[in-house]
Coordinates of C-alpha atoms and ligand atoms in Angstrom, one line a residue:
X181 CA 63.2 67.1 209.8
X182 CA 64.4 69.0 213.2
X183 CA 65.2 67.0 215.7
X184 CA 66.7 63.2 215.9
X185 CA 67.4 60.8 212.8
X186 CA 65.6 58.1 212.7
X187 CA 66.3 56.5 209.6
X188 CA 67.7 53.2 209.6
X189 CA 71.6 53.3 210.4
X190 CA 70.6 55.7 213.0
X191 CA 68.0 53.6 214.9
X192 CA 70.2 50.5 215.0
X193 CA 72.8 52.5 216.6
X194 CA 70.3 53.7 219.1
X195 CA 69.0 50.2 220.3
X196 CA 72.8 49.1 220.1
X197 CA 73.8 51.9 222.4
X198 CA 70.9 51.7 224.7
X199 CA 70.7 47.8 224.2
X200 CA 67.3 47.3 223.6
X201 CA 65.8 44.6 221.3
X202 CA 62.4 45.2 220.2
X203 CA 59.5 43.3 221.8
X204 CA 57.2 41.6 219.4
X205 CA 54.9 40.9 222.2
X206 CA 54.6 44.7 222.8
X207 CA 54.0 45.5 218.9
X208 CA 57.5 46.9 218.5
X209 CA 58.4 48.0 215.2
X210 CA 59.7 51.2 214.8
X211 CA 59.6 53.8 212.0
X212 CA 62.6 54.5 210.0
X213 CA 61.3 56.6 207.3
X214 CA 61.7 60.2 207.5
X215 CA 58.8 60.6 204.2
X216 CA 56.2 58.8 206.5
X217 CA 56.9 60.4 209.7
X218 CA 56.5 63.7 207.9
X219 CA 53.4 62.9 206.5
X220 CA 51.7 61.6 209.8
X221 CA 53.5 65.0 211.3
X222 CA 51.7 67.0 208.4
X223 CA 48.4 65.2 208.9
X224 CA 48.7 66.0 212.8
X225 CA 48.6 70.0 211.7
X226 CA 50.0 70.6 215.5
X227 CA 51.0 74.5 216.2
X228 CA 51.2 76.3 219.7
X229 CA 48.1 75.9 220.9
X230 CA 48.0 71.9 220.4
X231 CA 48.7 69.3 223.0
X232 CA 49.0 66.0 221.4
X233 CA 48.6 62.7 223.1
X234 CA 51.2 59.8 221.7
X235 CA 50.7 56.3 223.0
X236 CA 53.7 54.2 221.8
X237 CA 56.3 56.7 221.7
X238 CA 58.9 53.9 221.4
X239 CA 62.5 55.0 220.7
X240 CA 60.6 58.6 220.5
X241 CA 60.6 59.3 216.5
X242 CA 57.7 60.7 216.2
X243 CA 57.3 62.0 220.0
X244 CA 60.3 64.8 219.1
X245 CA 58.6 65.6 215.8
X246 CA 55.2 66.4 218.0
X247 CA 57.3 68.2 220.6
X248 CA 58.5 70.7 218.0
X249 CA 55.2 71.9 217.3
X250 CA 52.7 71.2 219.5
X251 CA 52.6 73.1 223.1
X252 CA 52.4 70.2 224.7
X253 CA 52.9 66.3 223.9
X254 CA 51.6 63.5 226.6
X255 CA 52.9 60.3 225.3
X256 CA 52.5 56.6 227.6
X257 CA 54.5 54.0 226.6
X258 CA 54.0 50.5 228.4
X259 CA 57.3 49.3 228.1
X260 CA 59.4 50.0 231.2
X261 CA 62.3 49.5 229.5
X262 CA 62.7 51.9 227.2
X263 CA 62.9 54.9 229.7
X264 CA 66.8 55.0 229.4
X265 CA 67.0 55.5 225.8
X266 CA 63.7 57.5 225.9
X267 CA 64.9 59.3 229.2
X268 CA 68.2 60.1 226.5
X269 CA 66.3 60.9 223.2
X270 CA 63.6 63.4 225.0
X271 CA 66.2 65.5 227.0
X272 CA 66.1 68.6 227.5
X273 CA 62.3 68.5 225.8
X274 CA 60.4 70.2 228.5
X275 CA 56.8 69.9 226.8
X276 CA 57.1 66.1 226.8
X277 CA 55.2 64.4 229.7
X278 CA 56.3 60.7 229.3
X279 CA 54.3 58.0 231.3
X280 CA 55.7 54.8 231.8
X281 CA 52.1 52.6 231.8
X282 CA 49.8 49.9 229.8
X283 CA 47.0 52.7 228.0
X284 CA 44.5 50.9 228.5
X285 CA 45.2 50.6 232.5
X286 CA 45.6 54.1 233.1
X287 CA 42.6 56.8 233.5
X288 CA 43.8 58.6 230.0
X289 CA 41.5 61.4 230.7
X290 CA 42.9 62.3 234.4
X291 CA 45.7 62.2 232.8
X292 CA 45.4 64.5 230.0
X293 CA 42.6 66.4 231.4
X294 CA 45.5 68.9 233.4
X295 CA 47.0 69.9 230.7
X296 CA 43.5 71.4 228.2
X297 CA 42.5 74.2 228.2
X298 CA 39.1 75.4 226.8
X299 CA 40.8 76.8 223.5
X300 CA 43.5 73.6 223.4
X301 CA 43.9 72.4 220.1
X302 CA 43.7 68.3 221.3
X303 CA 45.1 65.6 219.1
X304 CA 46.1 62.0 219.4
X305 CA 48.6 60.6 216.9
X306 CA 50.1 57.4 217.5
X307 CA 51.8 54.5 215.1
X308 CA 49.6 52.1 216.9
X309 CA 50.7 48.4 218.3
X310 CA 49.1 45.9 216.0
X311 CA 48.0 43.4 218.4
X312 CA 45.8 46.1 220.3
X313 CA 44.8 48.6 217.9
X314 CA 41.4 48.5 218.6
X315 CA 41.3 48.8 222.0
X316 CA 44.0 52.2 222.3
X317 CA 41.8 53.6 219.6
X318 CA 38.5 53.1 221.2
X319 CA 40.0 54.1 224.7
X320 CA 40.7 57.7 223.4
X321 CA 37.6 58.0 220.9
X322 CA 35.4 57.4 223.6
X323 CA 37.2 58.7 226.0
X324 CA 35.3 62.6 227.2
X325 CA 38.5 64.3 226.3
X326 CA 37.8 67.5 223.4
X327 CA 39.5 65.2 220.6
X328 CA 39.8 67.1 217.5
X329 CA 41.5 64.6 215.1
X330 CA 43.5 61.6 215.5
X331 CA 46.0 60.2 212.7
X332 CA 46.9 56.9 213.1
X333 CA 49.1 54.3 211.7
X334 CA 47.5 50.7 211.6
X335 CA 47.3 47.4 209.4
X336 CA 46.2 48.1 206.0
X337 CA 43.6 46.0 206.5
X338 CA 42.1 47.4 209.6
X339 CA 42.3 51.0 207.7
X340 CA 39.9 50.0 205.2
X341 CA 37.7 48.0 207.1
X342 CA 37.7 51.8 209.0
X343 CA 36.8 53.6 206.2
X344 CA 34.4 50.9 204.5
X345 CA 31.4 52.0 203.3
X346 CA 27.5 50.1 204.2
X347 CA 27.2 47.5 201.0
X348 CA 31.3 46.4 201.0
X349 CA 32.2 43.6 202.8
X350 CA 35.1 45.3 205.1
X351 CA 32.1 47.3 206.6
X352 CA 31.2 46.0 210.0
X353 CA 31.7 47.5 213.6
X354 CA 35.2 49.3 213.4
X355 CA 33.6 50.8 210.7
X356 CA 30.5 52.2 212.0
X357 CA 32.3 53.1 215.7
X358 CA 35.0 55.1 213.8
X359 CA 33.1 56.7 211.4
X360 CA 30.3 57.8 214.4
X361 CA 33.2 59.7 215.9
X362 CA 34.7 61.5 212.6
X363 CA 35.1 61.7 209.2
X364 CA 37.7 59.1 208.0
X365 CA 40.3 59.1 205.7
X366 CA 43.2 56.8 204.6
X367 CA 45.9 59.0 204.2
X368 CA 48.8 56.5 202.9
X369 CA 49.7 53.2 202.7
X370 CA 53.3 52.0 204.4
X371 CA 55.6 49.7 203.3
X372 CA 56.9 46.7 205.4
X373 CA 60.1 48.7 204.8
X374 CA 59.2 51.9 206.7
X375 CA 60.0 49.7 209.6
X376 CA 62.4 48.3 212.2
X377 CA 62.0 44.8 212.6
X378 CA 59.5 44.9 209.6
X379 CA 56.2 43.8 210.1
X380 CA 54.9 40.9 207.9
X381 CA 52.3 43.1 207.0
X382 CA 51.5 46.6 205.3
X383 CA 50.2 49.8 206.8
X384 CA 48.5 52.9 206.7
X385 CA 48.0 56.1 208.0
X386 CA 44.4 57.1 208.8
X387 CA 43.0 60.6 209.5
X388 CA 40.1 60.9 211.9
X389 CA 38.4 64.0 212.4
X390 CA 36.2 64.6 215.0
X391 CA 35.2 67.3 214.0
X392 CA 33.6 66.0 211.2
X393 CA 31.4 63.7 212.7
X394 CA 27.7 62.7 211.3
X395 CA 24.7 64.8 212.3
X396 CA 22.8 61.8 213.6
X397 CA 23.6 61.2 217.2
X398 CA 22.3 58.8 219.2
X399 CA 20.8 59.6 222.4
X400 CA 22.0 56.8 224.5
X401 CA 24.9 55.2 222.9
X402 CA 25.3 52.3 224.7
X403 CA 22.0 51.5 223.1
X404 CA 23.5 52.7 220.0
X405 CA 27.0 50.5 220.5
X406 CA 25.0 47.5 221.5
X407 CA 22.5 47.3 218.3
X408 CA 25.5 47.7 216.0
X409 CA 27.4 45.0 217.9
X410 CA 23.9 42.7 217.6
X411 CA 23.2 43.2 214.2
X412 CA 27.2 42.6 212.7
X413 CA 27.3 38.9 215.8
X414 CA 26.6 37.0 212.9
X415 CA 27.0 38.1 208.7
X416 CA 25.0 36.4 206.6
X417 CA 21.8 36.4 208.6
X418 CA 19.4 39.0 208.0
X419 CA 19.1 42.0 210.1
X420 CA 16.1 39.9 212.1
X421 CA 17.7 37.2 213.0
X422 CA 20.7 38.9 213.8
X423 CA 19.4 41.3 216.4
X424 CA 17.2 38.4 217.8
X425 CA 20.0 36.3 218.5
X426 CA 22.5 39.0 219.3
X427 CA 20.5 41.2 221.5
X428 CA 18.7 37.7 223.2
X429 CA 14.7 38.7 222.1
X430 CA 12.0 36.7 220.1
X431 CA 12.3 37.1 216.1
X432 CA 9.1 39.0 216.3
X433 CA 10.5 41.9 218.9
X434 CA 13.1 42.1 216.5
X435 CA 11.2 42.8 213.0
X436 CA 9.0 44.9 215.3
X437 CA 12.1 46.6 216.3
X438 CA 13.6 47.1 212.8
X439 CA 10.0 48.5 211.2
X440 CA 9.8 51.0 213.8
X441 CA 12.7 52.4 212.8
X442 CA 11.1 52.1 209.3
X443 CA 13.7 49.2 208.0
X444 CA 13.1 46.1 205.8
X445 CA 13.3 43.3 208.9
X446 CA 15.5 41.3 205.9
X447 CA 17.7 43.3 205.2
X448 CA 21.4 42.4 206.2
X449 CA 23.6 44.6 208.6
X450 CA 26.0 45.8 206.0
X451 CA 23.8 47.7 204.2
X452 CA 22.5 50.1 207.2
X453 CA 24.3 53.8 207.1
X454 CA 25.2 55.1 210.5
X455 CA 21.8 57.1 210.9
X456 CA 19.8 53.7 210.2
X457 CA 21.6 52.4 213.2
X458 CA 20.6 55.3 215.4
X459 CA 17.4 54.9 214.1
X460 CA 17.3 51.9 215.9
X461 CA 19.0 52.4 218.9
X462 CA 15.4 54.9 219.4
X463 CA 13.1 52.5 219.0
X464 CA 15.1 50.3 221.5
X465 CA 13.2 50.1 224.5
X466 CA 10.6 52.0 223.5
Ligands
SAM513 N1 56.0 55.4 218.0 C1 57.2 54.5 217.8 C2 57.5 54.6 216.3 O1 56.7 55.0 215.5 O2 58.6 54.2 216.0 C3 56.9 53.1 218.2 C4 55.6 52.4 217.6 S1 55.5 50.7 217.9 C5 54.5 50.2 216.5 C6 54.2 50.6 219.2 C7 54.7 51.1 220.6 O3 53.6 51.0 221.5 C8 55.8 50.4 221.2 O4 56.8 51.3 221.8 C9 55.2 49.6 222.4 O5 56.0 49.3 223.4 C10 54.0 50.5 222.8 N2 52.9 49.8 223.4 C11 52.4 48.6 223.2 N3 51.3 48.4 223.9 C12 51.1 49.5 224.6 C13 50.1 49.9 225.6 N4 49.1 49.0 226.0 N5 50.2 51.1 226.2 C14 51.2 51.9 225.8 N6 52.1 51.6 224.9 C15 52.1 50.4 224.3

Protein backbone atom coordinates (compact mmCIF):
# COMPACT_ATOMS: atom_id res chain seq x y z
CA UNK A 1 0.00 0.00 0.00
CA UNK A 2 1.16 3.84 -0.93
CA UNK A 3 2.05 5.68 1.73
CA UNK A 4 3.54 4.86 5.37
CA UNK A 5 4.31 1.13 6.83
CA UNK A 6 2.55 0.35 9.45
CA UNK A 7 3.20 -3.08 10.14
CA UNK A 8 4.64 -4.04 13.28
CA UNK A 9 8.54 -3.25 13.38
CA UNK A 10 7.49 -0.07 11.79
CA UNK A 11 4.95 1.18 14.30
CA UNK A 12 7.18 0.43 17.35
CA UNK A 13 9.82 2.52 15.82
CA UNK A 14 7.32 5.23 15.30
CA UNK A 15 6.14 5.42 19.08
CA UNK A 16 9.88 4.89 20.03
CA UNK A 17 10.92 7.87 17.92
CA UNK A 18 8.02 10.12 18.83
CA UNK A 19 7.90 8.55 22.43
CA UNK A 20 4.51 7.86 22.80
CA UNK A 21 2.95 4.88 24.74
CA UNK A 22 -0.50 4.04 23.96
CA UNK A 23 -3.29 5.14 26.25
CA UNK A 24 -5.58 2.34 27.25
CA UNK A 25 -7.86 4.90 28.71
CA UNK A 26 -8.22 6.52 25.27
CA UNK A 27 -8.83 2.93 23.40
CA UNK A 28 -5.43 2.98 21.89
CA UNK A 29 -4.59 0.03 19.95
CA UNK A 30 -3.28 0.56 16.71
CA UNK A 31 -3.42 -1.43 13.51
CA UNK A 32 -0.47 -3.22 12.15
CA UNK A 33 -1.83 -5.23 9.44
CA UNK A 34 -1.50 -4.03 6.07
CA UNK A 35 -4.47 -7.08 4.75
CA UNK A 36 -7.00 -5.36 7.23
CA UNK A 37 -6.26 -1.83 6.55
CA UNK A 38 -6.76 -2.69 2.88
CA UNK A 39 -9.78 -4.15 3.31
CA UNK A 40 -11.44 -1.38 5.51
CA UNK A 41 -9.74 0.98 2.57
CA UNK A 42 -11.50 -1.24 -0.12
CA UNK A 43 -14.85 -1.21 1.82
CA UNK A 44 -14.52 2.72 2.13
CA UNK A 45 -14.62 2.84 -2.06
CA UNK A 46 -13.18 6.59 -1.55
CA UNK A 47 -12.24 8.33 -5.16
CA UNK A 48 -12.04 12.24 -5.97
CA UNK A 49 -15.13 13.33 -5.21
CA UNK A 50 -15.20 11.66 -1.53
CA UNK A 51 -14.41 13.53 1.72
CA UNK A 52 -14.05 11.00 4.45
CA UNK A 53 -14.40 11.73 8.13
CA UNK A 54 -11.76 9.65 10.44
CA UNK A 55 -12.20 9.89 14.17
CA UNK A 56 -9.26 8.15 15.90
CA UNK A 57 -6.65 8.67 13.34
CA UNK A 58 -4.03 7.58 15.99
CA UNK A 59 -0.43 7.18 14.63
CA UNK A 60 -2.38 8.02 11.14
CA UNK A 61 -2.41 4.35 9.34
CA UNK A 62 -5.41 4.44 8.03
CA UNK A 63 -5.71 8.53 7.77
CA UNK A 64 -2.81 8.34 4.84
CA UNK A 65 -4.56 5.42 3.13
CA UNK A 66 -7.91 7.82 3.01
CA UNK A 67 -5.82 10.80 2.03
CA UNK A 68 -4.69 8.93 -1.14
CA UNK A 69 -7.98 8.63 -2.41
CA UNK A 70 -10.48 10.63 -1.06
CA UNK A 71 -10.52 14.58 -1.96
CA UNK A 72 -10.67 15.36 1.30
CA UNK A 73 -10.14 13.51 4.85
CA UNK A 74 -11.33 15.36 8.26
CA UNK A 75 -10.03 13.18 10.93
CA UNK A 76 -10.36 14.35 15.09
CA UNK A 77 -8.36 12.72 17.35
CA UNK A 78 -8.78 13.49 21.18
CA UNK A 79 -5.51 12.79 22.18
CA UNK A 80 -3.40 15.95 22.38
CA UNK A 81 -0.45 14.19 22.39
CA UNK A 82 -0.18 12.58 19.38
CA UNK A 83 0.09 15.84 17.24
CA UNK A 84 3.94 15.54 16.99
CA UNK A 85 4.08 12.24 15.52
CA UNK A 86 0.77 12.87 13.60
CA UNK A 87 2.04 16.55 12.78
CA UNK A 88 5.23 14.17 11.26
CA UNK A 89 3.28 11.23 9.62
CA UNK A 90 0.56 13.60 7.76
CA UNK A 91 3.23 16.08 6.16
CA UNK A 92 3.04 17.45 3.38
CA UNK A 93 -0.78 15.77 3.10
CA UNK A 94 -2.68 18.88 2.23
CA UNK A 95 -6.25 17.26 2.05
CA UNK A 96 -5.93 16.22 5.70
CA UNK A 97 -7.75 18.55 8.16
CA UNK A 98 -6.65 17.16 11.58
CA UNK A 99 -8.52 18.36 14.79
CA UNK A 100 -7.11 17.85 17.98
CA UNK A 101 -10.64 17.32 20.16
CA UNK A 102 -12.98 14.65 22.18
CA UNK A 103 -15.86 13.80 19.06
CA UNK A 104 -18.31 13.74 21.00
CA UNK A 105 -17.51 17.47 22.37
CA UNK A 106 -17.21 19.05 19.12
CA UNK A 107 -20.19 20.21 16.68
CA UNK A 108 -19.11 17.31 14.01
CA UNK A 109 -21.41 18.80 11.50
CA UNK A 110 -19.94 22.55 11.68
CA UNK A 111 -17.18 20.94 11.28
CA UNK A 112 -17.56 18.94 8.37
CA UNK A 113 -20.38 20.79 6.86
CA UNK A 114 -17.45 23.44 4.98
CA UNK A 115 -16.02 21.02 3.29
CA UNK A 116 -19.50 19.14 1.22
CA UNK A 117 -20.58 19.88 -1.52
CA UNK A 118 -23.98 18.93 -2.99
CA UNK A 119 -22.41 16.13 -5.23
CA UNK A 120 -19.62 15.08 -2.25
CA UNK A 121 -19.28 11.60 -1.93
CA UNK A 122 -19.42 11.57 2.31
CA UNK A 123 -18.02 8.78 4.31
CA UNK A 124 -16.93 8.02 7.79
CA UNK A 125 -14.51 5.19 8.39
CA UNK A 126 -12.92 4.93 11.70
CA UNK A 127 -11.21 1.82 13.77
CA UNK A 128 -13.35 2.88 16.59
CA UNK A 129 -12.23 3.23 20.51
CA UNK A 130 -13.82 0.33 22.36
CA UNK A 131 -14.88 2.01 25.36
CA UNK A 132 -17.01 4.52 23.30
CA UNK A 133 -18.12 2.96 20.30
CA UNK A 134 -21.52 3.60 20.67
CA UNK A 135 -21.55 7.00 21.27
CA UNK A 136 -18.85 8.20 18.07
CA UNK A 137 -21.18 6.01 16.00
CA UNK A 138 -24.42 7.39 16.94
CA UNK A 139 -22.91 11.04 16.98
CA UNK A 140 -22.22 10.76 13.07
CA UNK A 141 -25.41 8.45 12.17
CA UNK A 142 -27.51 10.89 13.58
CA UNK A 143 -25.71 13.60 12.91
CA UNK A 144 -27.62 15.81 9.50
CA UNK A 145 -24.47 15.37 7.58
CA UNK A 146 -25.26 13.51 3.73
CA UNK A 147 -23.53 10.11 5.16
CA UNK A 148 -23.36 7.70 2.52
CA UNK A 149 -21.65 4.62 4.15
CA UNK A 150 -19.65 4.22 7.18
CA UNK A 151 -17.13 1.15 7.69
CA UNK A 152 -16.21 0.53 10.98
CA UNK A 153 -13.94 -1.49 13.04
CA UNK A 154 -15.50 -2.59 16.48
CA UNK A 155 -15.73 -5.60 19.11
CA UNK A 156 -16.89 -8.64 17.52
CA UNK A 157 -19.48 -8.76 19.68
CA UNK A 158 -20.89 -5.33 19.19
CA UNK A 159 -20.76 -6.16 15.22
CA UNK A 160 -23.18 -8.85 15.56
CA UNK A 161 -25.32 -7.59 17.98
CA UNK A 162 -25.39 -4.71 14.89
CA UNK A 163 -26.29 -6.87 12.45
CA UNK A 164 -28.75 -9.20 14.61
CA UNK A 165 -31.75 -10.08 13.20
CA UNK A 166 -35.64 -9.68 15.35
CA UNK A 167 -35.88 -13.42 16.98
CA UNK A 168 -31.83 -13.81 17.99
CA UNK A 169 -30.83 -12.80 21.16
CA UNK A 170 -27.94 -10.22 20.06
CA UNK A 171 -30.95 -8.14 18.63
CA UNK A 172 -31.80 -5.28 20.78
CA UNK A 173 -31.25 -1.42 20.34
CA UNK A 174 -27.80 -1.11 18.55
CA UNK A 175 -29.43 -3.33 16.40
CA UNK A 176 -32.56 -1.68 15.45
CA UNK A 177 -30.70 2.13 15.58
CA UNK A 178 -28.04 0.85 13.02
CA UNK A 179 -29.95 -1.02 10.84
CA UNK A 180 -32.79 2.24 10.67
CA UNK A 181 -29.89 4.15 9.23
CA UNK A 182 -28.40 1.47 6.57
CA UNK A 183 -28.13 -1.80 5.50
CA UNK A 184 -25.50 -3.64 7.61
CA UNK A 185 -22.90 -5.84 6.90
CA UNK A 186 -20.00 -7.57 8.75
CA UNK A 187 -17.33 -7.45 6.53
CA UNK A 188 -14.45 -9.38 8.53
CA UNK A 189 -13.51 -10.47 11.68
CA UNK A 190 -9.83 -9.18 13.18
CA UNK A 191 -7.50 -10.95 15.08
CA UNK A 192 -6.15 -9.68 18.54
CA UNK A 193 -2.94 -9.81 16.34
CA UNK A 194 -3.88 -7.09 13.87
CA UNK A 195 -3.08 -4.93 16.73
CA UNK A 196 -0.64 -2.81 18.72
CA UNK A 197 -0.93 -3.31 22.22
CA UNK A 198 -3.47 -6.17 21.36
CA UNK A 199 -6.73 -5.95 22.57
CA UNK A 200 -8.10 -8.86 24.81
CA UNK A 201 -10.67 -9.11 22.50
CA UNK A 202 -11.57 -9.78 18.69
CA UNK A 203 -12.92 -7.43 16.05
CA UNK A 204 -14.56 -6.69 13.04
CA UNK A 205 -15.18 -4.52 10.33
CA UNK A 206 -18.72 -3.49 9.61
CA UNK A 207 -20.17 -1.82 6.49
CA UNK A 208 -23.04 0.60 6.89
CA UNK A 209 -24.79 1.89 4.05
CA UNK A 210 -26.95 4.60 4.22
CA UNK A 211 -27.95 4.43 1.35
CA UNK A 212 -29.62 1.36 1.85
CA UNK A 213 -31.81 2.16 4.58
CA UNK A 214 -35.43 0.63 5.16
CA UNK A 215 -38.48 2.12 3.50
CA UNK A 216 -40.37 2.66 6.76
CA UNK A 217 -39.43 5.95 8.27
CA UNK A 218 -40.70 7.21 11.20
CA UNK A 219 -42.16 10.54 11.27
CA UNK A 220 -40.95 11.70 14.58
CA UNK A 221 -38.03 9.75 15.61
CA UNK A 222 -37.54 10.71 18.87
CA UNK A 223 -40.88 8.92 19.26
CA UNK A 224 -39.39 6.26 17.22
CA UNK A 225 -35.90 6.07 19.46
CA UNK A 226 -37.82 6.29 22.65
CA UNK A 227 -40.42 3.22 21.99
CA UNK A 228 -37.43 1.04 20.87
CA UNK A 229 -35.48 2.07 24.03
CA UNK A 230 -38.98 1.21 26.20
CA UNK A 231 -39.71 -1.86 24.80
CA UNK A 232 -35.69 -3.51 24.89
CA UNK A 233 -35.56 -1.62 29.31
CA UNK A 234 -36.22 -4.91 30.33
CA UNK A 235 -35.89 -8.63 28.15
CA UNK A 236 -37.89 -11.15 29.25
CA UNK A 237 -41.08 -9.17 29.78
CA UNK A 238 -43.50 -9.01 27.21
CA UNK A 239 -43.80 -6.14 24.91
CA UNK A 240 -46.81 -4.72 27.49
CA UNK A 241 -45.15 -4.67 30.35
CA UNK A 242 -42.18 -3.48 28.87
CA UNK A 243 -43.47 -0.27 27.25
CA UNK A 244 -45.64 0.26 30.44
CA UNK A 245 -42.81 0.38 32.64
CA UNK A 246 -40.29 1.80 30.26
CA UNK A 247 -42.29 4.59 28.72
CA UNK A 248 -44.07 5.27 32.58
CA UNK A 249 -48.08 4.51 31.36
CA UNK A 250 -50.73 2.08 32.81
CA UNK A 251 -50.54 -1.66 31.33
CA UNK A 252 -53.75 -0.90 29.58
CA UNK A 253 -52.36 2.39 27.55
CA UNK A 254 -49.78 0.10 26.58
CA UNK A 255 -51.73 -3.05 24.99
CA UNK A 256 -53.93 -0.30 23.69
CA UNK A 257 -50.79 1.17 22.23
CA UNK A 258 -49.41 -2.11 20.78
CA UNK A 259 -52.97 -3.19 19.06
CA UNK A 260 -53.22 0.00 17.38
CA UNK A 261 -50.29 -0.66 15.75
CA UNK A 262 -51.96 -4.02 15.04
CA UNK A 263 -49.35 -6.10 17.42
CA UNK A 264 -49.98 -9.05 19.88
CA UNK A 265 -49.71 -6.90 23.36
CA UNK A 266 -47.50 -10.28 24.43
CA UNK A 267 -45.35 -10.50 22.26
CA UNK A 268 -41.56 -9.77 23.45
CA UNK A 269 -39.34 -6.91 21.88
CA UNK A 270 -37.08 -9.15 20.01
CA UNK A 271 -39.28 -10.28 17.73
CA UNK A 272 -40.56 -6.70 16.29
CA UNK A 273 -38.85 -5.80 12.60
CA UNK A 274 -37.90 -2.23 12.35
CA UNK A 275 -41.29 -1.27 10.52
CA UNK A 276 -43.25 -2.86 13.65
CA UNK A 277 -41.42 -0.29 15.70
CA UNK A 278 -42.38 2.61 13.56
CA UNK A 279 -45.68 1.29 13.60
CA UNK A 280 -45.70 2.21 16.96
CA UNK A 281 -43.99 5.20 17.28
CA UNK A 282 -47.59 6.38 15.11
CA UNK A 283 -49.81 5.36 17.36
CA UNK A 284 -47.81 7.10 20.12
CA UNK A 285 -49.67 9.96 21.09
CA UNK A 286 -52.32 9.55 19.09
N1 LIG B 1 -6.95 4.83 13.63
C1 LIG B 1 -5.83 4.34 14.40
C2 LIG B 1 -5.47 2.96 13.94
O1 LIG B 1 -6.32 2.30 13.32
O2 LIG B 1 -4.37 2.51 14.20
C3 LIG B 1 -6.10 4.35 15.92
C4 LIG B 1 -7.33 3.60 16.37
S1 LIG B 1 -7.47 3.45 18.12
C5 LIG B 1 -8.45 1.98 18.24
C6 LIG B 1 -8.69 4.67 18.57
C7 LIG B 1 -8.24 6.12 18.46
O3 LIG B 1 -9.34 6.97 18.86
C8 LIG B 1 -7.09 6.54 19.34
O4 LIG B 1 -6.15 7.28 18.59
C9 LIG B 1 -7.72 7.41 20.43
O5 LIG B 1 -6.83 8.35 20.99
C10 LIG B 1 -8.85 8.04 19.67
N2 LIG B 1 -9.99 8.49 20.49
C11 LIG B 1 -10.48 7.92 21.63
N3 LIG B 1 -11.56 8.59 22.08
C12 LIG B 1 -11.77 9.60 21.19
C13 LIG B 1 -12.75 10.65 21.12
N4 LIG B 1 -13.70 10.77 22.03
N5 LIG B 1 -12.66 11.54 20.10
C14 LIG B 1 -11.68 11.42 19.16
N6 LIG B 1 -10.73 10.45 19.19
C15 LIG B 1 -10.79 9.55 20.18
Amino acid sequence: MAGGDFGPRATKELLRQYGVIAKKQFGQNFLIDARVLEGIVDAVNADDRTVALEVGPGLGALTIQLANRARQVIAIEKDETLRPVLGGVLAGRENVELVFADCLKVDIEALVSPFLQPVDDFVFAANLPYYVTTPILFAVLESKLPLRRAVVMVQREVADRMVAEPGGKDYGVLSVGVQYRGAVKRLFVVPPSAFLPQPGVESAVVLIDCERRPDDRATDEEKFFQVVRAAFSTRRKTLENALASGLGVPKSESADLIRRAGLNPSVRAEALSIADFVRLAEQMGT
